[in-house]
Short mmCIF file of C-alpha atoms and ligand atoms in Angstrom, two decimals:
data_model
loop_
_atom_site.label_atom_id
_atom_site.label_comp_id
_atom_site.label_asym_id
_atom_site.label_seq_id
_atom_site.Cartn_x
_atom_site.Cartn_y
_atom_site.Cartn_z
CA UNK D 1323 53.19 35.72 71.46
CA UNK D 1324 56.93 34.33 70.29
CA UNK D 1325 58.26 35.80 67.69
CA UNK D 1326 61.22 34.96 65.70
CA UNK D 1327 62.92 37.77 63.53
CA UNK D 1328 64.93 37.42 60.77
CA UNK D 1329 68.01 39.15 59.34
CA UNK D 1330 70.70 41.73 61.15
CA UNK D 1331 70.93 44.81 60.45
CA UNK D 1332 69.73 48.40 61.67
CA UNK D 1333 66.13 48.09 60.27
CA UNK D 1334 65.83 44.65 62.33
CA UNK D 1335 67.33 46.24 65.56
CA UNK D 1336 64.65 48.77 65.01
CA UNK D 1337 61.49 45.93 64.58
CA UNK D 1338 63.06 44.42 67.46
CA UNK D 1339 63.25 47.66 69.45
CA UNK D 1340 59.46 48.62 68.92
CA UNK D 1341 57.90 44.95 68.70
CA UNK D 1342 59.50 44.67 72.62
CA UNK D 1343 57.40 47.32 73.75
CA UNK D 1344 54.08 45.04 72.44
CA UNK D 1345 52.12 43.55 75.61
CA UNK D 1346 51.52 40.97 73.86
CA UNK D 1347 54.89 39.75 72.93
CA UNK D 1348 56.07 37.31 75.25
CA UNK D 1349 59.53 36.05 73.70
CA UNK D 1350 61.59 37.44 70.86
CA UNK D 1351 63.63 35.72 68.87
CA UNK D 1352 66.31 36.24 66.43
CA UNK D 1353 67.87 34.83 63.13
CA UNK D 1354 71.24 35.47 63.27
CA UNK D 1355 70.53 38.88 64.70
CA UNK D 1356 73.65 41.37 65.44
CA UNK D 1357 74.95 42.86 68.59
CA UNK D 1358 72.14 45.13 69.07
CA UNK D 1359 69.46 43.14 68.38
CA UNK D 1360 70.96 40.52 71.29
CA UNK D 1361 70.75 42.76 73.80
CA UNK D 1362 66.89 42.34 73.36
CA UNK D 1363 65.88 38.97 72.02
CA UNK D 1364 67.97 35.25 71.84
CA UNK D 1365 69.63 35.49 68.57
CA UNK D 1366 70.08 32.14 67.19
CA UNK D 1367 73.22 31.35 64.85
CA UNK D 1368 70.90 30.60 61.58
CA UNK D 1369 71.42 32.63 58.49
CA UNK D 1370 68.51 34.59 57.08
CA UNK D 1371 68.68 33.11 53.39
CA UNK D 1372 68.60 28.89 55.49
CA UNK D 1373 64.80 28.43 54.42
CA UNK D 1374 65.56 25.11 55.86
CA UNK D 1375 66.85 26.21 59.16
CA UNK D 1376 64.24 28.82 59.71
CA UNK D 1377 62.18 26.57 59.62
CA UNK D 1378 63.36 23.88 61.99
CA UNK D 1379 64.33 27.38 64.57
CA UNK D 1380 60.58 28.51 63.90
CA UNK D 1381 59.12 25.16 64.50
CA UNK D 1382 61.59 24.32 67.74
CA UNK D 1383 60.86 27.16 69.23
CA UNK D 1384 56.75 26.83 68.32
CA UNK D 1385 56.67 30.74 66.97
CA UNK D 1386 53.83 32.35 66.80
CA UNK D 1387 54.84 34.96 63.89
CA UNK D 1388 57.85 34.77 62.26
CA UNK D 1389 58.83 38.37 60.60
CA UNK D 1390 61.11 38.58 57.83
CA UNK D 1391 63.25 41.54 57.27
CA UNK D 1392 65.38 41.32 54.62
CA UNK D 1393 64.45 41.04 50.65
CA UNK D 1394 66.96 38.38 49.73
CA UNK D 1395 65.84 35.73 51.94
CA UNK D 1396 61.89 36.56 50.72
CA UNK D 1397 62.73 36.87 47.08
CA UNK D 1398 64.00 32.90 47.47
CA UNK D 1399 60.91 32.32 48.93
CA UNK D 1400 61.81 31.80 53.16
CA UNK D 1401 58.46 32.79 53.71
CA UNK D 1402 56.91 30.00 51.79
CA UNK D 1403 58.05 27.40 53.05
CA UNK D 1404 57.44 28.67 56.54
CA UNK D 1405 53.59 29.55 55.54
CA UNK D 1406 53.05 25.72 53.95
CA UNK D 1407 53.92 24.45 57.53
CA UNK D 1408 51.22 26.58 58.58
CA UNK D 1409 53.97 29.33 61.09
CA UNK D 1410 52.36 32.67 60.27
CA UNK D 1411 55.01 35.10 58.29
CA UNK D 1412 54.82 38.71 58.06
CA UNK D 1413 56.64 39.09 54.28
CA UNK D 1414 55.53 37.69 50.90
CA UNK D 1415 55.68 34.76 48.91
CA UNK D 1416 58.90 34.29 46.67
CA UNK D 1417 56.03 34.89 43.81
CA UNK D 1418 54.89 38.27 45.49
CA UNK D 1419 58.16 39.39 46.16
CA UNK D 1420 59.33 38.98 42.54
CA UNK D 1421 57.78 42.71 42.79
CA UNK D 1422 61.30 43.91 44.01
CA UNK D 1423 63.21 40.91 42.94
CA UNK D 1424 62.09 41.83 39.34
CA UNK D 1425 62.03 45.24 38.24
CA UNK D 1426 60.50 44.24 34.79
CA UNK D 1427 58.01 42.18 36.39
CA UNK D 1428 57.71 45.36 38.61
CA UNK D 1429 57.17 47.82 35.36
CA UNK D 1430 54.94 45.04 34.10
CA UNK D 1431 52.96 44.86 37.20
CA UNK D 1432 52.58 48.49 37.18
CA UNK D 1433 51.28 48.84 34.03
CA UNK D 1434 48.41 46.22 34.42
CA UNK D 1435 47.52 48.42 37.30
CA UNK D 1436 47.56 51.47 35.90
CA UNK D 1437 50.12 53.05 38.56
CA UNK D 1438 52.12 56.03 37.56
CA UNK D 1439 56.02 55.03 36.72
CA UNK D 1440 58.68 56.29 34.64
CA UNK D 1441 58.33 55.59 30.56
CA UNK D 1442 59.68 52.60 29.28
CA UNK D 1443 62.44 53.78 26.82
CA UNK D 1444 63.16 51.71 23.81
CA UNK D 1445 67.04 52.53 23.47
CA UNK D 1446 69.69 54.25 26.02
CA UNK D 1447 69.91 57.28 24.95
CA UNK D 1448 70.56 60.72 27.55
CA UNK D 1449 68.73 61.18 29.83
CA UNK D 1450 67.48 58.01 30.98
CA UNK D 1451 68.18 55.32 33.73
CA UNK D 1452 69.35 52.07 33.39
CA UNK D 1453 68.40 49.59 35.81
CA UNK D 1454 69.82 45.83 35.96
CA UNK D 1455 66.78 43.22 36.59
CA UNK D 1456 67.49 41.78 39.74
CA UNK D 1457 68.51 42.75 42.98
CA UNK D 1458 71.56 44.39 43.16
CA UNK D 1459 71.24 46.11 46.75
CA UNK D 1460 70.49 49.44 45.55
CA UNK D 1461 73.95 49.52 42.81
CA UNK D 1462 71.54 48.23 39.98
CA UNK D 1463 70.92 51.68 38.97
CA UNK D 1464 72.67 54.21 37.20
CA UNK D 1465 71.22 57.84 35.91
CA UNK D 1466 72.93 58.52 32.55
CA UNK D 1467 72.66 62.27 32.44
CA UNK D 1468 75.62 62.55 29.89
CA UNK D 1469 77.32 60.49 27.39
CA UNK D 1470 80.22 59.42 29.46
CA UNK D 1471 77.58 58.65 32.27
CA UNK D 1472 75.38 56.49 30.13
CA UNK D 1473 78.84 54.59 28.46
CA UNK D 1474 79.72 53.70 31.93
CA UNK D 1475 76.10 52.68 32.64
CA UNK D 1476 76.10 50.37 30.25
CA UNK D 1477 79.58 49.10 30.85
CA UNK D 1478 77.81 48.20 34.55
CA UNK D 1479 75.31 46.86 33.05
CA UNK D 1480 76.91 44.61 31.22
CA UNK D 1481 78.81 43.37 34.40
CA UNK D 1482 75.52 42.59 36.09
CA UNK D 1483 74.87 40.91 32.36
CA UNK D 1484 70.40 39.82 32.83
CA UNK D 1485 68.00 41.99 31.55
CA UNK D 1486 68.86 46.24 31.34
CA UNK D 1487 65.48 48.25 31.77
CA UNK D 1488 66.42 51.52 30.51
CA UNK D 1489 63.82 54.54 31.47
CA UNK D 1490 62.91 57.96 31.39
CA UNK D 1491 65.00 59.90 34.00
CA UNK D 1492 63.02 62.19 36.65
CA UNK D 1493 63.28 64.69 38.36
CA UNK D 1494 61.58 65.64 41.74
CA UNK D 1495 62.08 64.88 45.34
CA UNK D 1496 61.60 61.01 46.54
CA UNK D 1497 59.63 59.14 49.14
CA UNK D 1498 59.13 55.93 50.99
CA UNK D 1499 55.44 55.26 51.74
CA UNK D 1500 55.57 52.27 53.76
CA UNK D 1501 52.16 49.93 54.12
CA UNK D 1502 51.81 46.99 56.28
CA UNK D 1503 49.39 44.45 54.05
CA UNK D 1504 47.47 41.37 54.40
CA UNK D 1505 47.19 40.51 50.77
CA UNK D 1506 44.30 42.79 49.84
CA UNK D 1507 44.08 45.59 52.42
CA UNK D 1508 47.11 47.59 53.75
CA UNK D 1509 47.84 50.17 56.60
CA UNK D 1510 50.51 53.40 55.90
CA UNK D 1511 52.99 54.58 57.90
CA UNK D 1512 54.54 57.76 58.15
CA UNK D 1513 56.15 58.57 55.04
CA UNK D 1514 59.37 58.82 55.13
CA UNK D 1515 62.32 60.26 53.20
CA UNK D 1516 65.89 58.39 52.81
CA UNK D 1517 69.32 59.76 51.65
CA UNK D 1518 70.91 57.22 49.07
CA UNK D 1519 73.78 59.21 48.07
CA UNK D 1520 77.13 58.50 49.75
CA UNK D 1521 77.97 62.19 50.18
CA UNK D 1522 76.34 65.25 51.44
CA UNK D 1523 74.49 67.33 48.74
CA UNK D 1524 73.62 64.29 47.11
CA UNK D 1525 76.87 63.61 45.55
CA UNK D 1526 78.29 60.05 44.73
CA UNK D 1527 77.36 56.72 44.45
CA UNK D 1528 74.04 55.02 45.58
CA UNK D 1529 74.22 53.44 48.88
CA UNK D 1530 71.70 51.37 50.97
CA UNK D 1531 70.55 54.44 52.40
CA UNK D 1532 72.83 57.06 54.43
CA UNK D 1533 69.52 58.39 56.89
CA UNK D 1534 65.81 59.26 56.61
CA UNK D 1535 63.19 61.43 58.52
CA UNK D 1536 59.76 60.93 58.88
CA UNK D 1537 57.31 62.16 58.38
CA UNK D 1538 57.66 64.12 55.40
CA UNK D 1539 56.30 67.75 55.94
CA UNK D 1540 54.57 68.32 52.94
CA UNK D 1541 53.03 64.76 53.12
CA UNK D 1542 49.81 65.61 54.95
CA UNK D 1543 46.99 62.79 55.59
CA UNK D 1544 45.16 63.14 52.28
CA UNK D 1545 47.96 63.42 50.50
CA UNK D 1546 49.49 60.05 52.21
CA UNK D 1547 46.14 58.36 51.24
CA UNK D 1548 45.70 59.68 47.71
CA UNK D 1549 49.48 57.47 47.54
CA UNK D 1550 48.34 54.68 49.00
CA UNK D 1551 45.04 54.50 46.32
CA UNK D 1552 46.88 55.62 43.59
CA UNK D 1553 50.61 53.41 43.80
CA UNK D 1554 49.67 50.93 46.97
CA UNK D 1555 46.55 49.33 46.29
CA UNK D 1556 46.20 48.71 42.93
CA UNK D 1557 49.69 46.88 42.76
CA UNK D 1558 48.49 44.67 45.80
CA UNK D 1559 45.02 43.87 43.77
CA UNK D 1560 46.94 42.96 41.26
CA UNK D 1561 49.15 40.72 42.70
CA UNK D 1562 46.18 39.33 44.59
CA UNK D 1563 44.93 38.53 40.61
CA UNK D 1564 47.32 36.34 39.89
CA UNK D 1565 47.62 34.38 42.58
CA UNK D 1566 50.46 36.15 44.48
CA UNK D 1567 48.57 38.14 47.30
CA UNK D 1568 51.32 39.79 48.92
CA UNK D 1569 51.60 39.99 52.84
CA UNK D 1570 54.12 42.22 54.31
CA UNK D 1571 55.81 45.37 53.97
CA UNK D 1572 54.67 46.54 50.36
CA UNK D 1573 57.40 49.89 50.15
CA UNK D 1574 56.64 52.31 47.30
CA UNK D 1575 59.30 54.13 46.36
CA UNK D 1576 58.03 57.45 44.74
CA UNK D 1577 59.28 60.32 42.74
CA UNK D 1578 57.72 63.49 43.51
CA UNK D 1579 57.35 65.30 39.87
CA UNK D 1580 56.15 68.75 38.77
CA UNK D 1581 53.78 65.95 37.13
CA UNK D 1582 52.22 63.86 40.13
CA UNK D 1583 53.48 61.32 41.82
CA UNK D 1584 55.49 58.51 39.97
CA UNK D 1585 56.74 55.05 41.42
CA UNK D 1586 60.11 53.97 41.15
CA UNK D 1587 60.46 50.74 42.48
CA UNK D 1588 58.83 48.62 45.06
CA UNK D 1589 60.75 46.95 47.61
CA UNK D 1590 58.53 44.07 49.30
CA UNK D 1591 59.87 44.92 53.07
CA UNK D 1592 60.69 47.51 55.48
CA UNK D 1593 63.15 50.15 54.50
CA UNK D 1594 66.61 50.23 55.48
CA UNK D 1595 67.14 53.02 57.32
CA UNK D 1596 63.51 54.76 57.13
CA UNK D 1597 61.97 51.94 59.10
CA UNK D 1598 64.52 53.29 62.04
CA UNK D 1599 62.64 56.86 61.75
CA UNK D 1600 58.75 55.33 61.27
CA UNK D 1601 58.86 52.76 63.98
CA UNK D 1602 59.87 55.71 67.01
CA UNK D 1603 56.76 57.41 65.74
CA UNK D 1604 54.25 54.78 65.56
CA UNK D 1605 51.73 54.47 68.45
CA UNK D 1606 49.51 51.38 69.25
CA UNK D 1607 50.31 47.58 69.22
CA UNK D 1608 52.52 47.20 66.20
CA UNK D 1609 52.65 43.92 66.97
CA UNK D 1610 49.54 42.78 66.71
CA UNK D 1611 49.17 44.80 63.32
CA UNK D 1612 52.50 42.28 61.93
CA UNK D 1613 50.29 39.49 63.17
CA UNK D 1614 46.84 40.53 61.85
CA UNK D 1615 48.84 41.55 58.64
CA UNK D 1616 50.03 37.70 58.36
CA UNK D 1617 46.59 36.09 58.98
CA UNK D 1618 44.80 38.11 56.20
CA UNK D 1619 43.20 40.86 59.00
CA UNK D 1620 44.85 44.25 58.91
CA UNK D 1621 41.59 45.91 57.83
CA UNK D 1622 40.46 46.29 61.48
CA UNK D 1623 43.59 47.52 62.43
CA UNK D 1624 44.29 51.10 63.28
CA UNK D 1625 47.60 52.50 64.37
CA UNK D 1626 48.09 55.96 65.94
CA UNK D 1627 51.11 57.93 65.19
CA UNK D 1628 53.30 60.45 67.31
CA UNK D 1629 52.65 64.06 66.69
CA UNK D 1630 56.04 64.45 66.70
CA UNK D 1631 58.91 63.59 64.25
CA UNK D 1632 61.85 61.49 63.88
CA UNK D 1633 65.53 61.71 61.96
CA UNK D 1634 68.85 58.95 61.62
CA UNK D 1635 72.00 59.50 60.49
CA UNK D 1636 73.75 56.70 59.40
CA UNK D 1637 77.78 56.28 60.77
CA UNK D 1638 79.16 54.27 57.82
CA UNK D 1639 82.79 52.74 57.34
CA UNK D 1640 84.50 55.68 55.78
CA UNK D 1641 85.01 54.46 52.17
CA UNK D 1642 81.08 52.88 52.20
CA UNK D 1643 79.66 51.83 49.87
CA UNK D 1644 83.01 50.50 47.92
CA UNK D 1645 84.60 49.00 51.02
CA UNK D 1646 83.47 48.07 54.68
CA UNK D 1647 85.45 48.35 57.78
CA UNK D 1648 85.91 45.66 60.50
CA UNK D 1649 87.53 45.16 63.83
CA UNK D 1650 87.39 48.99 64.71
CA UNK D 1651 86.14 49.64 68.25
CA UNK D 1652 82.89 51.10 68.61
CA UNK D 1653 82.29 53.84 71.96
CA UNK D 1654 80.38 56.10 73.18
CA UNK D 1655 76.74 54.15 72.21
CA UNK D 1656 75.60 54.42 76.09
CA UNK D 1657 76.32 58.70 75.91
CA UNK D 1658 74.41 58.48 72.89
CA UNK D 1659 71.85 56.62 74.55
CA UNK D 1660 71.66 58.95 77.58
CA UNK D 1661 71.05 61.80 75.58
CA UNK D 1662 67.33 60.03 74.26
CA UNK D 1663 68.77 58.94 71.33
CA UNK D 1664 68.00 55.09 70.13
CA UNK D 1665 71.09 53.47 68.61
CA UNK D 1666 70.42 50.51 66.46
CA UNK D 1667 73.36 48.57 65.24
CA UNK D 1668 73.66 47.66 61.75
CA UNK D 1669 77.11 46.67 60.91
CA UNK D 1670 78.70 45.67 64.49
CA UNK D 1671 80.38 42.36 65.98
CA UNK D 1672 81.44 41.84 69.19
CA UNK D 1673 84.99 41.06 70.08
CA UNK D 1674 86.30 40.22 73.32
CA UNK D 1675 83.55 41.84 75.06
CA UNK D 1676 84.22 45.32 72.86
CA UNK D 1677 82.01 46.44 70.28
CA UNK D 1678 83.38 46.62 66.65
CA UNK D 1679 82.83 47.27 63.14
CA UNK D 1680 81.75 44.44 60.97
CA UNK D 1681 80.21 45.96 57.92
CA UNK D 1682 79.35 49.22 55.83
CA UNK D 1683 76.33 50.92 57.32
CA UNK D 1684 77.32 50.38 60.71
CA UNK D 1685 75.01 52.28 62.82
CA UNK D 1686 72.00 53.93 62.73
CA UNK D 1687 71.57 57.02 65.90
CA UNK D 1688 67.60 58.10 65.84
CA UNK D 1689 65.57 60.85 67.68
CA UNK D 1690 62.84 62.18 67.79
CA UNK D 1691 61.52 65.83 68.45
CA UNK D 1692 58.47 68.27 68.49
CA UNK D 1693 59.24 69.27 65.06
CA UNK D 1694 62.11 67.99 62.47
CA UNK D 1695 64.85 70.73 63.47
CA UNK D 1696 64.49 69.52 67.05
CA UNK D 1697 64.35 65.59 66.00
CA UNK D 1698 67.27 66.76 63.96
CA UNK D 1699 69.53 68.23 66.53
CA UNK D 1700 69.63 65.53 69.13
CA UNK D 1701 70.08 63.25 66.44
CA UNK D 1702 73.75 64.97 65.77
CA UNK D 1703 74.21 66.00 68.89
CA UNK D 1704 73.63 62.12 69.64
CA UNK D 1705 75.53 61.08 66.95
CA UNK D 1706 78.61 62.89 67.93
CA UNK D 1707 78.78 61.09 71.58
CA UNK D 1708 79.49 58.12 69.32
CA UNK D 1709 83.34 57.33 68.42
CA UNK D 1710 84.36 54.98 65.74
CA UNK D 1711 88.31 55.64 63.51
CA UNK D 1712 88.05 56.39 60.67
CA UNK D 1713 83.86 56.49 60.33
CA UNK D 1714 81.90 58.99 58.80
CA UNK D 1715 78.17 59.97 58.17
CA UNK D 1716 76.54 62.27 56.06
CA UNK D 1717 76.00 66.16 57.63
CA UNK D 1718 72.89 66.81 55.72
CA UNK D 1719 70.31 64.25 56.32
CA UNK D 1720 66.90 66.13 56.80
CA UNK D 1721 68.65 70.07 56.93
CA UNK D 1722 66.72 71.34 53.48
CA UNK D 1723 62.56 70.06 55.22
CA UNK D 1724 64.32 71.71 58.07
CA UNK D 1725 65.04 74.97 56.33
CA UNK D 1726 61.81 74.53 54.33
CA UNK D 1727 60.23 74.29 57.59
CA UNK D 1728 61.23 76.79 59.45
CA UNK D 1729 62.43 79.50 56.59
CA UNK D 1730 66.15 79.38 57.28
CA UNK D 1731 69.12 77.30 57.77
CA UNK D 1732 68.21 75.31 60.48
P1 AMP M 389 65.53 51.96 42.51
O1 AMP M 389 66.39 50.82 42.98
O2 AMP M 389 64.75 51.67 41.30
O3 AMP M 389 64.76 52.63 43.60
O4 AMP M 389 66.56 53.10 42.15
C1 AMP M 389 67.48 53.59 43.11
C2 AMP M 389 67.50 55.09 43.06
O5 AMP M 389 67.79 55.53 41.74
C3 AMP M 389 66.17 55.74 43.39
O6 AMP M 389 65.94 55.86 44.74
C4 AMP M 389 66.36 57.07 42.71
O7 AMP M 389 67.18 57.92 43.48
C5 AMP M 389 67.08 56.71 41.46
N1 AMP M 389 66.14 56.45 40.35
C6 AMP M 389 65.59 55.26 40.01
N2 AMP M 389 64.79 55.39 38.93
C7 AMP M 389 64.82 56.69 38.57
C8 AMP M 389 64.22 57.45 37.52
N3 AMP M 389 63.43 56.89 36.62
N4 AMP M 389 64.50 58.77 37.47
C9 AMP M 389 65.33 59.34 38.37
N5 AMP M 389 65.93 58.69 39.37
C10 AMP M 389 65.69 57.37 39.48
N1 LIG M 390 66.33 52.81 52.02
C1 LIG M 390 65.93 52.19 50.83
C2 LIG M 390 65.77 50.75 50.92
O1 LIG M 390 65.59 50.19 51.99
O2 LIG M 390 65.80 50.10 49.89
#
């Protein structure tokens, strides 16, 4: 099978990673790819928002599946144009991705379903969340737990001008339940749990995502399927009811409340960086669930997982998420490697033959153990071979499931 990939960053180094162990796959392909991602496919100089040019790359090089990674280039609709020249695409519609390019048509989605979300909230007032319509790669949000907090919320808001949704705040512990769908039937992954705060302890701004581990301890089988009933399917029936059946990555994003479970937000892909912990753990031909996924099949699909689990920690330019860093050399990826560790470049660039910073999120370091505290030791450990000026990551990505886990600091 040829496959062509599209976007960049750690989450596509990742799908690139695990679809290259497939039998089946007999040439990857990138669009534009990074570094990483190069050392394992032909990357292809075509941006991932060029509906045009993905299409000419997908038809020149007669792909068989063409997976889409990123939400930008789906929410402008890539994948349709692809689909009505008959190339199979794993990711939705631009009409079936309005369910992350839209969070009102997201709330309004929900509530035809009946899924379990945060109140609608007529006026800001504390505590609540404001949330700017569109995307806004993960700085759309702001939780207003005092006055000053909800006057600079709405300064923000006004910045990113649109519609303001402004909600009930929660409280609770989040997750990413991750199901690859074929328009009516979907598949779960591990669940997985991602760290959006810049700074250890949860402190400072929202970032793309500074790690994740998966799965989640206290997400057991039933559990993961009473999520996928209760915030999974009924969204994807209902998109299927008006006439936006949505293939792809359908990613709940959950908070976990003293009162049940209650959805956040859907993205309509793979998440950035909890895809990096699901994909080491997943065991069968993920491959061919991608391609039964885009041809309307994934019901007679089953996919093992790893009794084992899996932790990243982001290395991020050292004043992400305001600024990014470029041109800084990048060592110590092969020690890292060595140890059992999979590195998958987010934010890189090659420059004279050295590997550099190009971005915020610039690496992701996975591995995986018998249990989290081991997955999350040779992920540090790993992480530590690697040497970057001036980088930093976050110290506490998956410590308190560890501590949970094993009664102690870990
Ligand atoms: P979203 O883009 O909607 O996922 O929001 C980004 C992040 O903001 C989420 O991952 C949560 O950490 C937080 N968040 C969003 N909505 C709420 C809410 N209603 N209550 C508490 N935290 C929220
Ligand atoms: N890690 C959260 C996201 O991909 O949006």
């Amino acid at each position: 099978m040829r496959v062509l990939l599209v976007g960049s960053g750690g989450r596509e180094h990742a799908l690139a990673w695990r679809l290259g162990l497939s039998s089946a796959l007999t040439e990857l392909h990138a669009a534009p790819g990074n570094p990483g991602i190069a050392a394992l496919a032909t990357c292809h100089p075509v941006a991932a928002d060029d509906g045009d040019g993905l299409l000419g790359l997908a038809r020149s090089l007669a792909a068989d599946l063409v997976v889409v990674g990123p939400e930008a280039p789906l929410v402008a609709g890539v994948a349709d144009a692809l689909r009505h020249a008959g190339i199979p695409v794993f990711g939705p519609s631009r009409a079936a991705a309005r369910i992350e390019g839209s969070k009102a048509f997201a709330k309004e989605v929900m509530a035809a379903a009946g899924v379990p979300t945060a109140a609608l909230l007529d006026s800001p007032r504390v505590p609540c969340v404001l949330k700017a319509d569109g995307l806004a790669a993960g700085k759309g949000v702001v939780l207003c737990r005092t006055e000053a907090e909800l006057a600079r919320g709405l300064e923000l808001a006004r910045t990113f001008g649109g519609t303001v949704l402004v909600e009930e705040l929660l409280e609770g512990v989040e997750l990413s339940v991750l199901a690859l769908c074929d328009g009516s039937d979907a598949l779960v992954l591990a669940p997985a749990r991602d760290f959006k705060r810049a700074y250890d302890g949860d402190a400072g701004p929202n970032t793309g995502g500074m790690g994740s581990f998966a799965p989640v301890p206290d997400v057991g089988a039933e559990r993961l399927d009473e999520l996928l009933e209760t915030c999974v399917r009924p969204v994807l029936a209902e998109l299927a009811r008006r006439g936006a059946p949505f293939v792809g990555t359908l990613f709940a994003g959950l908070m976990l409340t003293a009162d049940g479970p209650r959805v956040l937000e859907y993205n309509c892909r793979f998440g950035d960086p909890e895809t990096q912990s699901v994909l080491p753990l997943v065991e069968g031909d993920l491959l061919g669930a991608l391609a039964a996924a885009a041809t309307g099949s994934v019901g007679g699909v089953a996919l093992g997982r790893l009794d084992a689990s899996a932790v990243t920690v982001v290395l991020a330019a050292g004043g992400y998420p305001e600024t990014t860093d470029r041109g800084t050399a990048i060592d110590g990826i092969e020690q890292a490697e060595a140890d059992g560790a999979l590195v998958f470049q987010a934010g890189t660039a090659l420059h004279e033959g050295q590997l550099v910073t190009n971005g915020g999120r610039l690496l992701g370091v996975t591995a995986t153990g018998e249990t989290l505290a081991a997955a999350r030791s040779r992920a540090y450990a790993a992480a530590a071979r690697i040497h970057i000026a001036g980088a930093r990551r976050r110290e506490d990505i998956a410590l308190a499931a560890v501590e949970a886990e094993t009664g102690g600091p870990g």
